[in-house]
PDB file of C-alpha atoms in Angstrom:
ATOM      1  CA  MET X   1     102.620  76.959 111.765  1.00  0.00           C
ATOM      2  CA  ALA X   2     104.246  79.672 109.976  1.00  0.00           C
ATOM      3  CA  GLU X   3     107.358  81.039 111.591  1.00  0.00           C
ATOM      4  CA  GLU X   4     107.032  84.577 112.903  1.00  0.00           C
ATOM      5  CA  ARG X   5     108.454  87.198 110.666  1.00  0.00           C
ATOM      6  CA  ARG X   6     111.066  89.404 111.895  1.00  0.00           C
ATOM      7  CA  ALA X   7     111.498  93.368 111.165  1.00  0.00           C
ATOM      8  CA  PRO X   8     114.219  93.670 108.506  1.00  0.00           C
ATOM      9  CA  LEU X   9     117.341  95.619 108.451  1.00  0.00           C
ATOM     10  CA  ILE X  10     117.640  97.956 105.629  1.00  0.00           C
ATOM     11  CA  ILE X  11     120.764  99.417 105.117  1.00  0.00           C
ATOM     12  CA  LEU X  12     121.443 103.122 103.786  1.00  0.00           C
ATOM     13  CA  CYS X  13     123.877 104.195 101.480  1.00  0.00           C
ATOM     14  CA  PRO X  14     125.179 105.441  98.199  1.00  0.00           C
ATOM     15  CA  MET X  15     126.278 103.312  95.416  1.00  0.00           C
ATOM     16  CA  ARG X  16     129.935 102.079  95.972  1.00  0.00           C
ATOM     17  CA  SER X  17     129.859 102.197  99.755  1.00  0.00           C
ATOM     18  CA  PHE X  18     131.051  98.544 100.794  1.00  0.00           C
ATOM     19  CA  SER X  19     127.146  97.920 100.608  1.00  0.00           C
ATOM     20  CA  SER X  20     127.606  94.498  98.834  1.00  0.00           C
ATOM     21  CA  VAL X  21     130.138  92.927 101.127  1.00  0.00           C
ATOM     22  CA  VAL X  22     128.746  94.510 104.212  1.00  0.00           C
ATOM     23  CA  CYS X  23     125.261  93.272 103.313  1.00  0.00           C
ATOM     24  CA  ALA X  24     126.541  89.649 102.530  1.00  0.00           C
ATOM     25  CA  VAL X  25     128.323  89.854 105.788  1.00  0.00           C
ATOM     26  CA  LEU X  26     125.646  90.976 107.898  1.00  0.00           C
ATOM     27  CA  GLY X  27     123.422  88.514 105.998  1.00  0.00           C
ATOM     28  CA  GLN X  28     125.710  85.226 106.633  1.00  0.00           C
ATOM     29  CA  HIS X  29     124.609  85.762 110.530  1.00  0.00           C
ATOM     30  CA  PRO X  30     122.547  82.534 111.313  1.00  0.00           C
ATOM     31  CA  GLN X  31     119.646  84.700 112.555  1.00  0.00           C
ATOM     32  CA  THR X  32     119.540  87.034 109.365  1.00  0.00           C
ATOM     33  CA  TYR X  33     119.133  86.400 105.430  1.00  0.00           C
ATOM     34  CA  GLY X  34     121.009  88.879 103.243  1.00  0.00           C
ATOM     35  CA  LEU X  35     119.161  89.872 100.095  1.00  0.00           C
ATOM     36  CA  PRO X  36     120.765  91.306  96.971  1.00  0.00           C
ATOM     37  CA  GLU X  37     119.585  94.659  95.540  1.00  0.00           C
ATOM     38  CA  VAL X  38     115.755  94.249  95.418  1.00  0.00           C
ATOM     39  CA  ASN X  39     115.373  97.664  94.644  1.00  0.00           C
ATOM     40  CA  LEU X  40     111.477  97.488  95.548  1.00  0.00           C
ATOM     41  CA  PHE X  41     111.076 101.085  96.935  1.00  0.00           C
ATOM     42  CA  MET X  42     111.636 102.922  93.757  1.00  0.00           C
ATOM     43  CA  ALA X  43     107.562 102.293  92.867  1.00  0.00           C
ATOM     44  CA  PRO X  44     104.545 102.042  94.721  1.00  0.00           C
ATOM     45  CA  THR X  45     103.257  98.875  92.870  1.00  0.00           C
ATOM     46  CA  VAL X  46     104.933  95.930  91.082  1.00  0.00           C
ATOM     47  CA  GLY X  47     103.478  97.008  87.577  1.00  0.00           C
ATOM     48  CA  GLU X  48     105.139 100.525  88.321  1.00  0.00           C
ATOM     49  CA  LEU X  49     108.239  99.104  89.205  1.00  0.00           C
ATOM     50  CA  MET X  50     108.738  96.606  86.264  1.00  0.00           C
ATOM     51  CA  ASN X  51     108.023  99.551  83.490  1.00  0.00           C
ATOM     52  CA  ALA X  52     110.706 101.456  85.898  1.00  0.00           C
ATOM     53  CA  HIS X  53     113.044  98.851  85.114  1.00  0.00           C
ATOM     54  CA  ALA X  54     112.443  98.524  81.304  1.00  0.00           C
ATOM     55  CA  SER X  55     115.099 100.418  79.959  1.00  0.00           C
ATOM     56  CA  ARG X  56     117.425  99.022  82.889  1.00  0.00           C
ATOM     57  CA  PRO X  57     116.441  95.182  83.002  1.00  0.00           C
ATOM     58  CA  HIS X  58     119.705  94.427  85.328  1.00  0.00           C
ATOM     59  CA  GLY X  59     117.491  96.231  88.000  1.00  0.00           C
ATOM     60  CA  ALA X  60     115.077  93.682  88.311  1.00  0.00           C
ATOM     61  CA  HIS X  61     117.877  90.927  88.492  1.00  0.00           C
ATOM     62  CA  GLY X  62     118.270  90.708  92.260  1.00  0.00           C
ATOM     63  CA  LEU X  63     114.338  90.383  93.051  1.00  0.00           C
ATOM     64  CA  LEU X  64     114.174  87.778  90.407  1.00  0.00           C
ATOM     65  CA  ARG X  65     116.827  85.855  92.040  1.00  0.00           C
ATOM     66  CA  THR X  66     115.599  86.332  95.178  1.00  0.00           C
ATOM     67  CA  LEU X  67     112.078  84.987  94.366  1.00  0.00           C
ATOM     68  CA  ALA X  68     113.762  82.188  92.248  1.00  0.00           C
ATOM     69  CA  GLN X  69     115.924  80.996  95.334  1.00  0.00           C
ATOM     70  CA  LEU X  70     113.231  81.260  98.052  1.00  0.00           C
ATOM     71  CA  GLN X  71     110.366  79.772  95.994  1.00  0.00           C
ATOM     72  CA  HIS X  72     112.279  77.467  94.097  1.00  0.00           C
ATOM     73  CA  GLY X  73     115.606  76.624  95.758  1.00  0.00           C
ATOM     74  CA  GLU X  74     117.778  77.566  93.158  1.00  0.00           C
ATOM     75  CA  GLN X  75     118.673  80.167  90.588  1.00  0.00           C
ATOM     76  CA  THR X  76     118.240  78.628  86.786  1.00  0.00           C
ATOM     77  CA  GLU X  77     116.930  80.374  84.050  1.00  0.00           C
ATOM     78  CA  SER X  78     113.418  78.655  84.462  1.00  0.00           C
ATOM     79  CA  THR X  79     113.051  79.188  87.836  1.00  0.00           C
ATOM     80  CA  VAL X  80     113.787  82.943  87.164  1.00  0.00           C
ATOM     81  CA  ALA X  81     111.355  82.696  84.625  1.00  0.00           C
ATOM     82  CA  ALA X  82     108.950  81.445  86.866  1.00  0.00           C
ATOM     83  CA  ALA X  83     109.821  84.216  89.477  1.00  0.00           C
ATOM     84  CA  GLN X  84     108.808  86.846  86.793  1.00  0.00           C
ATOM     85  CA  GLY X  85     105.542  85.394  85.901  1.00  0.00           C
ATOM     86  CA  TRP X  86     105.090  85.285  89.832  1.00  0.00           C
ATOM     87  CA  LEU X  87     105.634  89.261  89.457  1.00  0.00           C
ATOM     88  CA  ASP X  88     103.714  89.582  86.227  1.00  0.00           C
ATOM     89  CA  GLU X  89     100.365  87.841  88.001  1.00  0.00           C
ATOM     90  CA  ARG X  90     100.773  90.384  90.901  1.00  0.00           C
ATOM     91  CA  SER X  91     101.104  93.425  88.958  1.00  0.00           C
ATOM     92  CA  ASP X  92      98.800  95.554  91.359  1.00  0.00           C
ATOM     93  CA  TRP X  93     100.707  94.385  94.574  1.00  0.00           C
ATOM     94  CA  THR X  94     102.475  97.266  96.256  1.00  0.00           C
ATOM     95  CA  THR X  95     106.127  96.679  96.479  1.00  0.00           C
ATOM     96  CA  GLY X  96     105.660  96.690 100.276  1.00  0.00           C
ATOM     97  CA  GLN X  97     103.815  93.467 100.142  1.00  0.00           C
ATOM     98  CA  VAL X  98     106.243  91.825  97.993  1.00  0.00           C
ATOM     99  CA  PHE X  99     108.816  92.723 100.354  1.00  0.00           C
ATOM    100  CA  GLU X 100     106.542  91.474 103.069  1.00  0.00           C
ATOM    101  CA  PHE X 101     106.251  88.441 101.198  1.00  0.00           C
ATOM    102  CA  ILE X 102     110.147  87.676 101.219  1.00  0.00           C
ATOM    103  CA  CYS X 103     110.389  88.600 104.876  1.00  0.00           C
ATOM    104  CA  GLU X 104     107.477  85.832 105.492  1.00  0.00           C
ATOM    105  CA  GLN X 105     109.840  83.504 103.379  1.00  0.00           C
ATOM    106  CA  VAL X 106     113.136  83.890 105.513  1.00  0.00           C
ATOM    107  CA  ALA X 107     111.332  83.957 108.809  1.00  0.00           C
ATOM    108  CA  PRO X 108     112.320  83.700 111.511  1.00  0.00           C
ATOM    109  CA  LYS X 109     115.607  84.970 110.055  1.00  0.00           C
ATOM    110  CA  ILE X 110     115.743  88.892 109.885  1.00  0.00           C
ATOM    111  CA  ALA X 111     115.871  89.802 106.076  1.00  0.00           C
ATOM    112  CA  VAL X 112     118.756  92.187 105.229  1.00  0.00           C
ATOM    113  CA  ASP X 113     118.327  94.655 102.384  1.00  0.00           C
ATOM    114  CA  LYS X 114     120.808  96.864 100.636  1.00  0.00           C
ATOM    115  CA  THR X 115     119.711  99.022  97.603  1.00  0.00           C
ATOM    116  CA  PRO X 116     121.299 101.890  97.073  1.00  0.00           C
ATOM    117  CA  ARG X 117     118.953 103.456  94.924  1.00  0.00           C
ATOM    118  CA  THR X 118     116.575 103.849  97.840  1.00  0.00           C
ATOM    119  CA  VAL X 119     118.522 106.577  99.193  1.00  0.00           C
ATOM    120  CA  LEU X 120     118.226 108.655  96.266  1.00  0.00           C
ATOM    121  CA  SER X 121     114.914 110.090  96.732  1.00  0.00           C
ATOM    122  CA  PRO X 122     113.137 110.884 100.099  1.00  0.00           C
ATOM    123  CA  ALA X 123     110.048 109.482  98.659  1.00  0.00           C
ATOM    124  CA  TYR X 124     111.532 106.219  98.334  1.00  0.00           C
ATOM    125  CA  LEU X 125     112.711 106.497 101.866  1.00  0.00           C
ATOM    126  CA  GLU X 126     109.546 107.282 103.203  1.00  0.00           C
ATOM    127  CA  ARG X 127     107.789 104.347 101.214  1.00  0.00           C
ATOM    128  CA  ALA X 128     110.309 101.710 103.007  1.00  0.00           C
ATOM    129  CA  TYR X 129     109.573 103.460 106.259  1.00  0.00           C
ATOM    130  CA  GLU X 130     105.770 103.435 105.533  1.00  0.00           C
ATOM    131  CA  SER X 131     105.828  99.553 104.388  1.00  0.00           C
ATOM    132  CA  PHE X 132     108.209  98.734 107.551  1.00  0.00           C
ATOM    133  CA  PRO X 133     107.878 101.393 110.617  1.00  0.00           C
ATOM    134  CA  ASP X 134     109.426  98.751 112.728  1.00  0.00           C
ATOM    135  CA  ALA X 135     112.085  98.156 110.434  1.00  0.00           C
ATOM    136  CA  SER X 136     116.062  98.707 111.362  1.00  0.00           C
ATOM    137  CA  PHE X 137     118.175 101.243 109.446  1.00  0.00           C
ATOM    138  CA  LEU X 138     121.724 101.060 109.231  1.00  0.00           C
ATOM    139  CA  HIS X 139     123.548 104.161 107.922  1.00  0.00           C
ATOM    140  CA  LEU X 140     126.614 102.909 105.928  1.00  0.00           C
ATOM    141  CA  THR X 141     129.081 105.626 105.186  1.00  0.00           C
ATOM    142  CA  ARG X 142     132.071 105.528 103.192  1.00  0.00           C
ATOM    143  CA  HIS X 143     134.651 108.803 102.278  1.00  0.00           C
ATOM    144  CA  PRO X 144     133.243 110.884  99.450  1.00  0.00           C
ATOM    145  CA  ARG X 145     136.646 110.822  97.541  1.00  0.00           C
ATOM    146  CA  SER X 146     136.790 107.028  97.403  1.00  0.00           C
ATOM    147  CA  THR X 147     132.971 106.839  96.864  1.00  0.00           C
ATOM    148  CA  GLY X 148     133.362 108.968  93.857  1.00  0.00           C
ATOM    149  CA  LYS X 149     136.593 107.369  92.364  1.00  0.00           C
ATOM    150  CA  SER X 150     134.830 103.901  92.661  1.00  0.00           C
ATOM    151  CA  LEU X 151     131.783 105.154  91.538  1.00  0.00           C
ATOM    152  CA  LEU X 152     133.400 106.662  88.066  1.00  0.00           C
ATOM    153  CA  ASN X 153     135.120 103.329  87.908  1.00  0.00           C
ATOM    154  CA  ASN X 154     132.114 101.094  88.068  1.00  0.00           C
ATOM    155  CA  LEU X 155     130.082 103.295  85.760  1.00  0.00           C
ATOM    156  CA  LYS X 156     132.933 103.093  83.140  1.00  0.00           C
ATOM    157  CA  ARG X 157     131.995  99.452  83.083  1.00  0.00           C
ATOM    158  CA  ASN X 158     128.214  99.654  83.061  1.00  0.00           C
ATOM    159  CA  SER X 159     127.544  98.875  79.633  1.00  0.00           C
ATOM    160  CA  GLU X 160     128.882  95.222  80.283  1.00  0.00           C
ATOM    161  CA  TRP X 161     125.573  94.766  82.371  1.00  0.00           C
ATOM    162  CA  GLY X 162     123.302  96.589  80.156  1.00  0.00           C
ATOM    163  CA  GLY X 163     123.796 100.208  81.939  1.00  0.00           C
ATOM    164  CA  THR X 164     123.621 103.283  79.777  1.00  0.00           C
ATOM    165  CA  PHE X 165     125.265 105.743  82.011  1.00  0.00           C
ATOM    166  CA  ASP X 166     127.859 108.030  80.426  1.00  0.00           C
ATOM    167  CA  ALA X 167     130.878 108.068  83.164  1.00  0.00           C
ATOM    168  CA  ASP X 168     131.820 111.769  81.878  1.00  0.00           C
ATOM    169  CA  ARG X 169     128.452 113.310  82.746  1.00  0.00           C
ATOM    170  CA  VAL X 170     127.937 112.075  86.188  1.00  0.00           C
ATOM    171  CA  ASP X 171     128.964 114.473  89.261  1.00  0.00           C
ATOM    172  CA  PRO X 172     130.057 111.847  91.903  1.00  0.00           C
ATOM    173  CA  GLU X 173     130.374 114.360  95.047  1.00  0.00           C
ATOM    174  CA  ASN X 174     126.706 115.383  93.952  1.00  0.00           C
ATOM    175  CA  ILE X 175     125.198 111.926  94.193  1.00  0.00           C
ATOM    176  CA  TRP X 176     127.595 111.448  97.857  1.00  0.00           C
ATOM    177  CA  LEU X 177     126.012 114.546  98.803  1.00  0.00           C
ATOM    178  CA  ARG X 178     122.574 113.716  97.785  1.00  0.00           C
ATOM    179  CA  ALA X 179     122.153 110.326  98.827  1.00  0.00           C
ATOM    180  CA  HIS X 180     124.051 111.283 102.724  1.00  0.00           C
ATOM    181  CA  THR X 181     121.531 114.319 102.989  1.00  0.00           C
ATOM    182  CA  ASN X 182     118.742 112.181 102.211  1.00  0.00           C
ATOM    183  CA  ILE X 183     119.822 109.759 105.082  1.00  0.00           C
ATOM    184  CA  THR X 184     120.598 112.183 107.360  1.00  0.00           C
ATOM    185  CA  GLU X 185     117.182 114.302 107.344  1.00  0.00           C
ATOM    186  CA  PHE X 186     115.458 110.866 106.989  1.00  0.00           C
ATOM    187  CA  ALA X 187     117.318 109.447 110.181  1.00  0.00           C
ATOM    188  CA  SER X 188     116.548 112.491 112.266  1.00  0.00           C
ATOM    189  CA  THR X 189     112.872 111.661 111.970  1.00  0.00           C
ATOM    190  CA  LEU X 190     113.307 108.211 113.568  1.00  0.00           C
ATOM    191  CA  PRO X 191     113.095 107.350 117.205  1.00  0.00           C
ATOM    192  CA  GLU X 192     116.395 106.882 119.059  1.00  0.00           C
ATOM    193  CA  GLY X 193     117.687 103.790 118.540  1.00  0.00           C
ATOM    194  CA  GLN X 194     116.317 102.631 115.280  1.00  0.00           C
ATOM    195  CA  CYS X 195     119.105 103.841 113.134  1.00  0.00           C
ATOM    196  CA  LEU X 196     122.580 103.259 113.541  1.00  0.00           C
ATOM    197  CA  ARG X 197     125.673 105.018 111.595  1.00  0.00           C
ATOM    198  CA  ILE X 198     128.549 103.012 111.124  1.00  0.00           C
ATOM    199  CA  LYS X 199     131.488 104.173 109.075  1.00  0.00           C
ATOM    200  CA  GLY X 200     132.400 101.167 106.184  1.00  0.00           C
ATOM    201  CA  GLU X 201     136.056 102.048 106.597  1.00  0.00           C
ATOM    202  CA  ASP X 202     135.649 100.878 110.352  1.00  0.00           C
ATOM    203  CA  LEU X 203     133.557  98.006 109.824  1.00  0.00           C
ATOM    204  CA  LEU X 204     135.869  96.604 107.305  1.00  0.00           C
ATOM    205  CA  THR X 205     139.191  97.289 109.286  1.00  0.00           C
ATOM    206  CA  ASP X 206     137.863  95.879 112.576  1.00  0.00           C
ATOM    207  CA  PRO X 207     134.878  93.657 112.189  1.00  0.00           C
ATOM    208  CA  ASP X 208     135.452  91.774 115.179  1.00  0.00           C
ATOM    209  CA  LEU X 209     134.647  94.925 117.214  1.00  0.00           C
ATOM    210  CA  TYR X 210     132.110  96.141 115.251  1.00  0.00           C
ATOM    211  CA  LEU X 211     130.271  93.278 114.077  1.00  0.00           C
ATOM    212  CA  PRO X 212     129.219  92.153 117.836  1.00  0.00           C
ATOM    213  CA  GLN X 213     127.902  95.878 118.193  1.00  0.00           C
ATOM    214  CA  ILE X 214     125.757  95.472 115.150  1.00  0.00           C
ATOM    215  CA  CYS X 215     124.163  92.068 116.520  1.00  0.00           C
ATOM    216  CA  GLU X 216     123.567  93.358 119.983  1.00  0.00           C
ATOM    217  CA  TRP X 217     121.793  96.478 118.407  1.00  0.00           C
ATOM    218  CA  LEU X 218     120.020  94.086 116.315  1.00  0.00           C
ATOM    219  CA  GLY X 219     119.112  91.585 119.372  1.00  0.00           C
ATOM    220  CA  ILE X 220     120.848  88.657 117.779  1.00  0.00           C
ATOM    221  CA  ASP X 221     123.478  86.076 118.683  1.00  0.00           C
ATOM    222  CA  THR X 222     126.925  87.679 119.546  1.00  0.00           C
ATOM    223  CA  SER X 223     128.840  84.657 120.064  1.00  0.00           C
ATOM    224  CA  ALA X 224     132.198  83.942 118.327  1.00  0.00           C
ATOM    225  CA  GLU X 225     130.541  81.347 116.234  1.00  0.00           C
ATOM    226  CA  ALA X 226     127.769  83.932 114.789  1.00  0.00           C
ATOM    227  CA  ILE X 227     130.306  86.191 114.048  1.00  0.00           C
ATOM    228  CA  ASP X 228     133.025  83.849 112.105  1.00  0.00           C
ATOM    229  CA  ALA X 229     129.945  82.764 110.050  1.00  0.00           C
ATOM    230  CA  MET X 230     129.504  86.272 109.202  1.00  0.00           C
ATOM    231  CA  LEU X 231     132.917  86.607 107.874  1.00  0.00           C
ATOM    232  CA  HIS X 232     132.220  84.191 104.818  1.00  0.00           C
ATOM    233  CA  PRO X 233     129.930  86.170 102.685  1.00  0.00           C
ATOM    234  CA  GLU X 234     131.116  84.027  99.456  1.00  0.00           C
ATOM    235  CA  ARG X 235     128.556  81.037 101.350  1.00  0.00           C
ATOM    236  CA  SER X 236     125.476  83.426 100.070  1.00  0.00           C
ATOM    237  CA  PRO X 237     123.615  81.993  97.351  1.00  0.00           C
ATOM    238  CA  TYR X 238     124.103  85.108  95.837  1.00  0.00           C
ATOM    239  CA  ALA X 239     127.713  85.797  96.093  1.00  0.00           C
ATOM    240  CA  CYS X 240     128.137  84.799  92.292  1.00  0.00           C
ATOM    241  CA  TYR X 241     126.510  85.672  89.008  1.00  0.00           C
ATOM    242  CA  GLY X 242     123.114  84.330  88.527  1.00  0.00           C
ATOM    243  CA  PRO X 243     121.904  82.732  85.383  1.00  0.00           C
ATOM    244  CA  GLU X 244     121.908  84.347  82.252  1.00  0.00           C
ATOM    245  CA  ASN X 245     118.273  85.738  82.673  1.00  0.00           C
ATOM    246  CA  ALA X 246     119.324  87.408  85.907  1.00  0.00           C
ATOM    247  CA  LYS X 247     123.012  87.551  85.885  1.00  0.00           C
ATOM    248  CA  MET X 248     123.642  90.469  88.452  1.00  0.00           C
ATOM    249  CA  GLY X 249     121.811  91.954  91.586  1.00  0.00           C
ATOM    250  CA  ASN X 250     124.760  92.951  93.174  1.00  0.00           C
ATOM    251  CA  ASP X 251     128.325  94.893  92.469  1.00  0.00           C
ATOM    252  CA  PRO X 252     130.258  93.160  89.675  1.00  0.00           C
ATOM    253  CA  GLU X 253     133.307  93.475  91.611  1.00  0.00           C
ATOM    254  CA  PHE X 254     131.772  91.545  94.598  1.00  0.00           C
ATOM    255  CA  LEU X 255     130.033  88.682  92.394  1.00  0.00           C
ATOM    256  CA  GLU X 256     133.608  88.174  91.055  1.00  0.00           C
ATOM    257  CA  LYS X 257     135.447  87.761  94.214  1.00  0.00           C
ATOM    258  CA  PRO X 258     133.130  87.637  97.283  1.00  0.00           C
ATOM    259  CA  ALA X 259     135.553  86.431  99.813  1.00  0.00           C
ATOM    260  CA  PHE X 260     135.670  89.011 103.060  1.00  0.00           C
ATOM    261  CA  ARG X 261     139.435  90.157 103.076  1.00  0.00           C
ATOM    262  CA  ARG X 262     140.812  91.524 106.356  1.00  0.00           C
ATOM    263  CA  ALA X 263     142.961  94.570 105.794  1.00  0.00           C
ATOM    264  CA  VAL X 264     143.211  98.035 107.008  1.00  0.00           C
ATOM    265  CA  VAL X 265     141.181 100.696 104.704  1.00  0.00           C
ATOM    266  CA  LYS X 266     142.320 103.665 104.713  1.00  0.00           C
ATOM    267  CA  GLU X 267     140.854 107.384 104.612  1.00  0.00           C
ATOM    268  CA  PRO X 268     141.993 109.679 101.891  1.00  0.00           C
ATOM    269  CA  GLU X 269     142.460 113.091 102.470  1.00  0.00           C
ATOM    270  CA  LEU X 270     139.095 115.091 102.556  1.00  0.00           C
ATOM    271  CA  TYR X 271     141.097 118.515 101.146  1.00  0.00           C
ATOM    272  CA  GLY X 272     142.863 118.630  97.913  1.00  0.00           C
ATOM    273  CA  PRO X 273     141.944 118.443  94.110  1.00  0.00           C
ATOM    274  CA  LEU X 274     139.732 115.486  93.014  1.00  0.00           C
ATOM    275  CA  ASP X 275     140.707 113.166  90.269  1.00  0.00           C
ATOM    276  CA  TRP X 276     137.729 113.895  88.176  1.00  0.00           C
ATOM    277  CA  SER X 277     137.536 117.284  88.187  1.00  0.00           C
ATOM    278  CA  GLY X 278     140.816 119.155  89.473  1.00  0.00           C
ATOM    279  CA  GLU X 279     138.708 121.264  91.900  1.00  0.00           C
ATOM    280  CA  GLU X 280     138.117 120.707  95.609  1.00  0.00           C
ATOM    281  CA  PHE X 281     135.199 119.424  97.352  1.00  0.00           C
ATOM    282  CA  ARG X 282     132.126 122.233  97.876  1.00  0.00           C
ATOM    283  CA  LYS X 283     131.791 123.299 101.515  1.00  0.00           C
ATOM    284  CA  GLU X 284     128.356 121.686 101.546  1.00  0.00           C
ATOM    285  CA  THR X 285     130.287 118.279 101.112  1.00  0.00           C
ATOM    286  CA  ILE X 286     133.211 119.058 103.497  1.00  0.00           C
ATOM    287  CA  LYS X 287     130.898 119.970 106.308  1.00  0.00           C
ATOM    288  CA  LEU X 288     128.546 116.831 106.004  1.00  0.00           C
ATOM    289  CA  SER X 289     131.789 114.855 105.838  1.00  0.00           C
ATOM    290  CA  ARG X 290     133.028 116.155 109.231  1.00  0.00           C
ATOM    291  CA  GLU X 291     129.722 115.287 110.729  1.00  0.00           C
ATOM    292  CA  LEU X 292     129.899 111.739 109.340  1.00  0.00           C
ATOM    293  CA  GLY X 293     133.451 111.417 111.233  1.00  0.00           C
ATOM    294  CA  TYR X 294     135.805 112.182 107.908  1.00  0.00           C
ATOM    295  CA  ALA X 295     138.402 114.617 108.924  1.00  0.00           C
TER     296      ALA X 295
END
């Protein structure tokens, strides 16, 4: 008899919010399964999703690696090609059906998703909720100044994995503000207890305090053994580069150095000129930052 699938945990945050390491940490709990970026909620159907990825093939790498790993037990060029064939044969499936298939494959573990692109559109968030109205949502935050600096540094490297973004034309403050506005408005519609907000800086600085709280919220084991397992994200099958036809699926810095490193993650100042523009944050960014706990 098939194991009963559990409602997934969906991490909501913009790019460069510690999401790769946090997802891998949460996904190493004995009762969970951490996924790379599957990007499923960007489109209604598999066919439309594949079309959306046509100009940025690395956007499909996380999904291909996941299907290869779950269906064939390993990620090789041949199993990734088989995963692509599996998707091609199901171009009329909804993306929610594919995510449901993944949840069934990892059952009875809880699938843990982190796809920063999900929060860039209210329609993507609504699609995630319509597919999984019983999901748990973790709102993960990071200070807008450090998010912006990290985002620009990442985009300057994006040509290495086939990206086409011009870092000089990106407004990181706008991305941070739009993403967290979308998340807070979405979260306000959820029943009490379905969404938990946590500052990434706090979680990474004091995992012994915050990881048990997250486990308790999810209703899973909070023992020392379970928490210790979570502190080894490098054991995830996705904590490395994939085969040549699906190398990415996560933050490249995480893929290169996936170990969890205990350290105090300091928060920068909210006020003062920004490195990338010389201007200060706009008043709406200051207001939302303070609501999220940044002084």
